[in-house]
Amino acid sequence: MFPETAQRLKTAAPLFSHAAFLTDLKRLSAHGGARRHLTVGRCLTAKVPPPRKPRERVEIPGLEMVTYGERMHYVPGLAKPAPQHWERDYKDPRYYKSPPAHEMRLYKDKPCYMFNQRTSALEGVRQAAWLTKTQVIPGLPAQLLSLAENPENQIPDQDERVQNAIKHARFWDTTEDRPRKEKYSNTLLLNLLHLCATLQCSHPALGRRMLAENYSLATTWKRGEDLLQIRGQNGLLLNSTDPLPQMSGKQEVADTADHVLDAFYPVSPTIDLQKVHVYKEEVNHTGFRDDYPYPHAHTLYFLESADPRCKLRPEQFRTKMIMFTFGNALARAHKLYGTRPQRLLDRPVTVQSVGTNGRIFQFMVFQLNTTDLSGDDGIKNQMWLEEDVELYDFAKVRPLIKKKQVKIPAGLAGYKPEAFSKFLALYLHGAV
């Protein structure tokens, strides 16, 4: 500190002015002095202390340092012993350390590419179609949509009850001003499933089904020279004692051999898939025991906001639906026909899926025709996909007012019954 600044600080308070203090700080900065933050802490100035450099230990053979490690207590003048790793003679899961990957029993040199419930595929539906060797057909089959058009298969007061289910999920089933998407999307899905289940009196086959949640799926297949696996939990699964009928005839299945799969070169087909070297080969498990009375997967129900830590875009969300629907069908085919690749299945395996974010629905029907997925030629699988079907336009707790005009009224607006008709058609498939 300069002598003039010290003299001013020693004098009376009226002689020490703010302008003089700023002048001294400028003089300190001009002479190379460090500018100090006198009224702001380190946490607010976002300054982190530099990391301490570890002291380098020099070991010279024959000149080992004399330590007090053998005496078991501190001795002045002797060096501190180096810490040694202590191995417990018992297993403690809190301090378990896994061995290196190359020392594990299941380690393999050939990598395996895994798809799980948090995978966000870059190319979306095109990538899923290539990985599963599938022909994508836009729209749902006509014979499936005709199920909900029959008045005998409709629910009494259907539109009114569906609108009440939407209002229950968006307005009534909450104590908050505005419910979260994770809550109302799950409530709406359960409400719609409950409405569909009321048709059990007129359709007894609906009673031979069971809902399962948080089950784990694992299946393996080869695509070209790559080994692929689907593992993880995918959502709510509707199981049935009877398999779903196939959607395409033998001639339509044979015509899929002429279909050419979309390529997205130079992007790798396995991009964004988890690459692992520790895995089990030829793992195949449907998530249920062999004596489970509902062995056939009927429909998978996905929620876009099921995992708040992993939010997928609509294209990647549809990819997730395709992959896990294919995985359930492939796992069932392996149980029926074995793990050896079959060029053409005697009876194709059909599995459906429905995805929603609480307002927009995605509908899909997947038919597994072959388990020979290594090459691009031959019979291919089929998939019917209906994208972005809106159930309603708005569900506002408060009206939207702009320039003193009500643009969107409070309550439910823009209900579209066609979306629930497709939802009901997929539910009734196999029971009518």
XYZ file of C-alpha atoms in Angstrom:
432
model
C 0.000 0.000 0.000
C 1.250 3.493 -0.852
C 2.212 5.866 2.009
C -0.431 8.391 0.989
C -3.190 5.771 1.244
C -1.982 4.643 4.663
C -1.901 8.223 5.906
C -5.491 8.824 4.766
C -6.738 5.691 6.520
C -5.132 6.811 9.786
C -6.794 10.231 9.685
C -10.328 11.004 10.816
C -13.361 9.628 8.989
C -14.401 12.933 7.309
C -11.011 13.069 5.580
C -11.554 9.601 4.017
C -13.868 10.042 1.024
C -15.164 7.531 -1.471
C -13.677 9.450 -4.395
C -10.210 9.367 -2.858
C -10.529 5.617 -2.225
C -11.415 5.014 -5.882
C -8.460 7.168 -6.952
C -6.096 5.014 -4.899
C -7.527 1.852 -6.390
C -6.931 3.194 -9.901
C -3.354 4.033 -8.958
C -2.849 0.521 -7.631
C -4.191 -0.984 -10.872
C -2.037 1.326 -12.971
C 1.119 0.218 -11.100
C 0.339 -3.474 -11.594
C -1.447 -4.086 -8.314
C -4.204 -6.746 -8.193
C -7.762 -5.479 -8.143
C -9.589 -6.859 -5.147
C -13.311 -7.436 -4.703
C -13.793 -6.016 -1.219
C -17.569 -6.473 -0.978
C -18.118 -9.637 -3.055
C -17.309 -13.165 -1.961
C -15.430 -15.726 -4.026
C -18.596 -17.740 -4.682
C -20.282 -14.716 -6.285
C -17.317 -13.730 -8.424
C -17.180 -17.316 -9.799
C -13.499 -17.653 -8.980
C -12.305 -21.123 -8.123
C -8.982 -21.631 -6.383
C -6.465 -23.366 -8.635
C -5.992 -27.087 -7.955
C -2.980 -28.046 -5.924
C -0.309 -29.861 -7.838
C 0.510 -33.232 -6.317
C 4.010 -33.553 -5.007
C 6.129 -35.772 -7.182
C 7.655 -38.699 -5.336
C 11.104 -39.747 -6.475
C 12.065 -43.343 -5.762
C 15.745 -44.232 -6.029
C 16.644 -47.940 -5.794
C 18.767 -48.588 -2.711
C 17.892 -45.260 -1.105
C 14.538 -46.066 0.428
C 13.293 -43.624 3.015
C 13.194 -44.745 6.633
C 9.596 -44.507 7.851
C 7.826 -45.095 11.108
C 5.430 -47.627 9.551
C 6.876 -50.613 11.449
C 6.667 -48.801 14.791
C 2.936 -48.161 14.302
C 3.148 -44.625 15.733
C 4.519 -41.243 14.773
C 8.236 -40.732 15.359
C 9.815 -37.289 14.835
C 12.492 -37.275 12.187
C 11.203 -40.323 10.308
C 9.290 -40.105 7.039
C 5.586 -40.745 6.736
C 4.880 -44.220 5.270
C 3.006 -44.517 1.986
C -0.609 -45.679 2.438
C -1.227 -49.308 1.535
C -4.439 -50.774 0.162
C -6.271 -52.851 2.752
C -8.177 -55.904 1.548
C -11.154 -56.937 3.656
C -11.604 -60.588 4.495
C -15.393 -60.181 4.122
C -17.708 -58.793 1.407
C -19.031 -55.305 1.964
C -21.274 -54.042 -0.890
C -20.720 -50.414 0.146
C -17.030 -50.570 -0.774
C -17.229 -52.918 -3.744
C -15.003 -52.037 -6.688
C -15.637 -53.787 -9.957
C -12.633 -55.264 -11.735
C -11.528 -53.864 -15.100
C -13.746 -54.792 -18.030
C -11.101 -56.971 -19.700
C -10.832 -59.098 -16.534
C -14.551 -59.853 -16.273
C -15.823 -63.322 -17.067
C -18.282 -62.127 -19.736
C -15.791 -59.906 -21.556
C -15.604 -60.431 -25.328
C -13.517 -58.790 -28.015
C -16.464 -58.439 -30.376
C -18.648 -55.489 -29.325
C -22.405 -55.643 -28.843
C -24.714 -52.711 -29.577
C -27.551 -52.329 -27.072
C -30.804 -50.408 -27.350
C -32.418 -49.438 -24.032
C -35.295 -47.236 -22.902
C -33.121 -44.096 -22.927
C -31.549 -44.525 -26.364
C -32.118 -41.564 -28.666
C -31.501 -42.808 -32.219
C -30.306 -40.106 -34.599
C -32.088 -41.293 -37.767
C -35.338 -42.154 -36.016
C -37.832 -44.442 -37.725
C -35.558 -45.088 -40.725
C -32.825 -46.375 -38.436
C -35.254 -48.600 -36.525
C -36.613 -50.002 -39.805
C -33.094 -50.897 -40.944
C -32.110 -52.471 -37.622
C -35.258 -54.624 -37.550
C -35.361 -55.301 -41.340
C -38.876 -53.902 -41.564
C -41.083 -52.415 -44.267
C -42.876 -49.311 -42.944
C -46.471 -48.866 -44.137
C -48.154 -45.531 -43.285
C -51.576 -45.781 -41.660
C -53.321 -48.610 -39.845
C -54.842 -51.619 -41.684
C -58.429 -51.173 -42.858
C -59.606 -54.425 -41.275
C -58.366 -53.163 -37.929
C -60.082 -49.767 -38.139
C -63.387 -51.399 -39.085
C -63.614 -52.993 -35.621
C -64.414 -49.688 -33.913
C -66.872 -48.600 -36.610
C -69.257 -51.426 -35.754
C -71.936 -50.099 -33.329
C -71.843 -53.371 -31.397
C -68.197 -52.749 -30.470
C -68.718 -49.200 -29.223
C -69.162 -48.045 -25.645
C -72.542 -46.565 -24.623
C -72.284 -42.755 -24.561
C -68.751 -43.173 -25.864
C -67.883 -39.574 -26.727
C -69.261 -38.176 -23.484
C -67.422 -40.709 -21.339
C -64.146 -40.146 -23.189
C -64.437 -36.405 -22.678
C -65.097 -36.967 -18.972
C -61.961 -39.142 -18.852
C -59.945 -36.291 -20.387
C -61.413 -33.748 -17.960
C -60.668 -36.062 -15.041
C -57.027 -36.309 -16.074
C -56.547 -32.618 -16.889
C -58.774 -30.816 -14.342
C -60.234 -32.999 -11.604
C -57.449 -35.372 -10.532
C -55.174 -32.736 -9.029
C -54.980 -30.139 -6.259
C -52.631 -27.924 -8.278
C -53.555 -25.081 -10.583
C -52.051 -26.933 -13.511
C -51.182 -30.665 -13.357
C -47.849 -31.885 -14.619
C -47.627 -33.785 -17.902
C -46.186 -36.861 -16.165
C -49.324 -37.086 -14.041
C -52.164 -36.331 -16.440
C -50.748 -38.437 -19.307
C -50.602 -41.512 -17.070
C -54.073 -40.818 -15.635
C -55.564 -40.388 -19.106
C -54.064 -43.655 -20.356
C -55.448 -45.602 -17.397
C -58.852 -43.960 -17.827
C -59.038 -44.941 -21.491
C -58.000 -48.503 -20.696
C -60.707 -48.655 -18.043
C -63.305 -47.476 -20.567
C -62.242 -50.149 -23.060
C -62.411 -52.824 -20.362
C -66.115 -52.064 -19.776
C -66.854 -53.991 -22.988
C -65.922 -57.261 -21.281
C -69.606 -58.119 -20.737
C -70.283 -58.188 -24.474
C -66.800 -59.500 -25.387
C -65.797 -62.252 -22.907
C -62.400 -62.689 -24.591
C -61.287 -59.397 -23.014
C -61.234 -61.165 -19.656
C -58.319 -63.358 -20.755
C -55.852 -60.490 -20.577
C -53.556 -59.040 -17.935
C -51.648 -55.770 -17.555
C -47.987 -55.948 -16.526
C -45.736 -53.063 -15.532
C -41.976 -52.656 -15.053
C -41.008 -55.963 -16.627
C -37.546 -56.444 -18.144
C -37.019 -57.506 -21.745
C -33.873 -58.993 -23.290
C -33.404 -60.310 -26.807
C -30.497 -60.742 -29.248
C -30.151 -60.807 -33.018
C -27.531 -60.244 -35.714
C -27.774 -57.589 -38.405
C -24.998 -57.984 -40.919
C -21.787 -58.393 -38.943
C -23.108 -56.513 -35.900
C -24.520 -58.144 -32.785
C -27.533 -56.264 -31.391
C -29.519 -56.513 -28.188
C -32.619 -54.859 -26.720
C -32.631 -54.664 -22.953
C -34.557 -52.713 -20.345
C -38.004 -51.770 -19.136
C -40.362 -50.237 -21.665
C -43.679 -49.454 -19.975
C -47.132 -50.984 -19.599
C -47.770 -54.292 -21.382
C -51.134 -55.906 -22.073
C -50.682 -59.681 -22.205
C -53.145 -62.245 -23.503
C -53.654 -65.986 -23.414
C -54.231 -66.013 -27.188
C -51.904 -64.601 -29.845
C -52.983 -61.796 -32.161
C -54.008 -62.822 -35.708
C -51.687 -61.866 -38.499
C -52.508 -58.767 -40.541
C -51.033 -59.811 -43.905
C -51.627 -62.916 -45.974
C -48.975 -65.201 -47.411
C -48.850 -63.372 -50.726
C -48.404 -59.983 -49.090
C -45.630 -61.402 -46.919
C -43.912 -62.852 -49.990
C -44.098 -59.474 -51.756
C -41.976 -57.889 -49.026
C -38.907 -59.541 -50.568
C -38.971 -56.871 -53.300
C -38.915 -54.007 -50.804
C -35.626 -52.070 -50.569
C -34.660 -50.758 -47.141
C -33.754 -47.092 -46.814
C -30.045 -46.415 -46.377
C -28.611 -43.381 -44.576
C -24.942 -43.567 -45.565
C -22.498 -42.237 -44.308
C -24.257 -42.438 -40.928
C -23.642 -45.769 -39.217
C -26.803 -47.821 -38.527
C -25.594 -48.421 -34.971
C -25.121 -44.733 -34.154
C -26.286 -43.716 -30.644
C -26.539 -47.364 -29.541
C -24.584 -48.345 -26.446
C -21.411 -50.223 -27.353
C -20.420 -52.804 -24.728
C -17.896 -55.620 -24.482
C -19.295 -57.292 -21.346
C -22.514 -59.123 -22.245
C -24.180 -62.503 -22.538
C -24.492 -64.055 -25.955
C -27.851 -65.272 -27.252
C -29.752 -63.897 -24.279
C -33.501 -64.136 -24.799
C -36.059 -63.439 -22.110
C -39.608 -62.123 -22.390
C -39.648 -60.873 -18.798
C -42.001 -63.632 -17.587
C -41.613 -67.220 -16.498
C -42.405 -70.068 -18.852
C -45.533 -71.041 -16.880
C -47.014 -67.538 -17.015
C -50.698 -67.948 -18.024
C -50.616 -64.872 -20.314
C -47.581 -65.551 -22.503
C -48.498 -63.537 -25.622
C -47.758 -59.819 -25.816
C -50.828 -57.956 -27.101
C -50.231 -54.183 -26.861
C -47.470 -52.040 -25.381
C -48.373 -48.630 -23.956
C -45.684 -45.946 -23.835
C -45.723 -42.576 -22.088
C -43.556 -39.875 -23.605
C -42.914 -38.321 -20.185
C -42.499 -41.556 -18.232
C -38.847 -40.834 -17.397
C -38.332 -37.170 -16.414
C -34.548 -37.612 -16.675
C -34.758 -38.667 -20.323
C -36.960 -36.668 -22.687
C -37.110 -37.967 -26.240
C -38.209 -36.033 -29.294
C -41.287 -37.353 -31.170
C -39.204 -39.082 -33.851
C -36.974 -40.773 -31.278
C -40.032 -41.664 -29.189
C -41.518 -43.521 -32.156
C -38.164 -45.280 -32.612
C -38.332 -46.488 -29.038
C -41.835 -47.845 -29.664
C -40.699 -49.718 -32.776
C -37.644 -51.272 -31.162
C -39.374 -52.538 -28.028
C -42.386 -53.800 -29.967
C -40.002 -55.677 -32.252
C -38.107 -56.943 -29.204
C -41.248 -58.437 -27.639
C -42.185 -60.098 -30.918
C -38.665 -61.476 -31.458
C -38.415 -62.802 -27.909
C -41.723 -64.625 -28.358
C -40.616 -66.023 -31.720
C -37.433 -67.353 -30.164
C -39.533 -69.123 -27.532
C -41.748 -70.698 -30.189
C -39.290 -71.479 -32.989
C -35.890 -71.461 -31.268
C -32.975 -69.064 -31.613
C -31.893 -70.429 -34.984
C -32.779 -67.879 -37.738
C -35.973 -68.773 -39.592
C -36.374 -67.388 -43.117
C -40.176 -67.479 -42.893
C -42.197 -68.113 -39.750
C -45.051 -70.590 -40.030
C -47.245 -68.165 -38.119
C -46.061 -64.549 -37.923
C -45.957 -62.908 -34.504
C -48.039 -59.712 -34.229
C -47.605 -57.125 -31.473
C -49.202 -53.658 -31.177
C -48.099 -50.487 -29.423
C -49.613 -47.147 -28.446
C -47.659 -44.072 -27.381
C -48.980 -40.798 -25.994
C -47.958 -37.571 -24.298
C -51.445 -36.905 -22.902
C -52.828 -35.288 -26.069
C -51.147 -36.740 -29.179
C -51.184 -40.497 -29.839
C -48.946 -42.780 -31.910
C -50.393 -46.122 -33.095
C -48.378 -49.018 -34.468
C -48.895 -52.659 -35.467
C -45.808 -54.829 -35.968
C -45.813 -58.216 -37.702
C -42.686 -60.348 -37.399
C -42.432 -62.507 -40.522
C -38.807 -63.677 -40.273
C -36.011 -64.007 -37.743
C -33.312 -64.169 -40.427
C -32.206 -60.553 -40.040
C -28.552 -60.733 -41.067
C -28.925 -59.709 -44.729
C -30.966 -57.090 -46.584
C -32.533 -59.539 -49.040
C -35.377 -61.988 -48.540
C -38.584 -61.713 -46.535
C -38.959 -58.603 -44.411
C -41.052 -57.720 -41.417
C -44.010 -55.351 -41.687
C -45.065 -52.379 -39.619
C -48.132 -50.128 -39.875
C -47.548 -46.719 -38.303
C -50.052 -43.917 -37.630
C -48.287 -40.760 -36.439
C -49.441 -37.731 -34.455
C -53.152 -38.428 -33.953
C -54.642 -35.683 -31.761
C -57.299 -36.579 -29.203
C -58.195 -32.937 -28.508
C -56.871 -29.479 -29.270
C -56.797 -27.691 -25.911
C -57.544 -28.348 -22.253
C -57.197 -24.997 -20.505
C -57.663 -24.373 -16.811
C -57.934 -20.651 -17.570
C -59.019 -19.041 -20.850
C -56.398 -17.631 -23.196
C -57.150 -13.925 -23.693
C -55.355 -11.706 -26.193
C -56.269 -8.084 -26.895
C -59.333 -8.416 -24.660
C -60.636 -11.299 -26.774
C -60.996 -14.914 -25.667
C -58.913 -16.912 -28.120
C -59.254 -20.268 -26.356
C -62.029 -20.820 -23.797
C -61.471 -22.561 -20.505
C -62.140 -26.291 -20.414
C -61.885 -28.966 -23.098
C -61.904 -27.765 -26.704
C -61.534 -29.526 -30.051
C -62.323 -33.113 -29.044
C -61.668 -35.568 -31.915
C -63.432 -38.935 -31.563
C -61.386 -40.578 -34.344
C -58.373 -40.902 -32.035
C -60.240 -42.941 -29.432
C -61.802 -45.089 -32.168
C -58.306 -46.162 -33.211
C -57.357 -46.711 -29.564
C -60.454 -48.907 -29.106
C -59.792 -50.802 -32.346
C -56.327 -51.858 -31.179
C -57.756 -52.902 -27.811
C -60.494 -55.025 -29.367
C -58.146 -56.662 -31.870
C -58.051 -60.379 -31.205
C -61.238 -60.412 -29.093
C -63.832 -59.796 -31.819
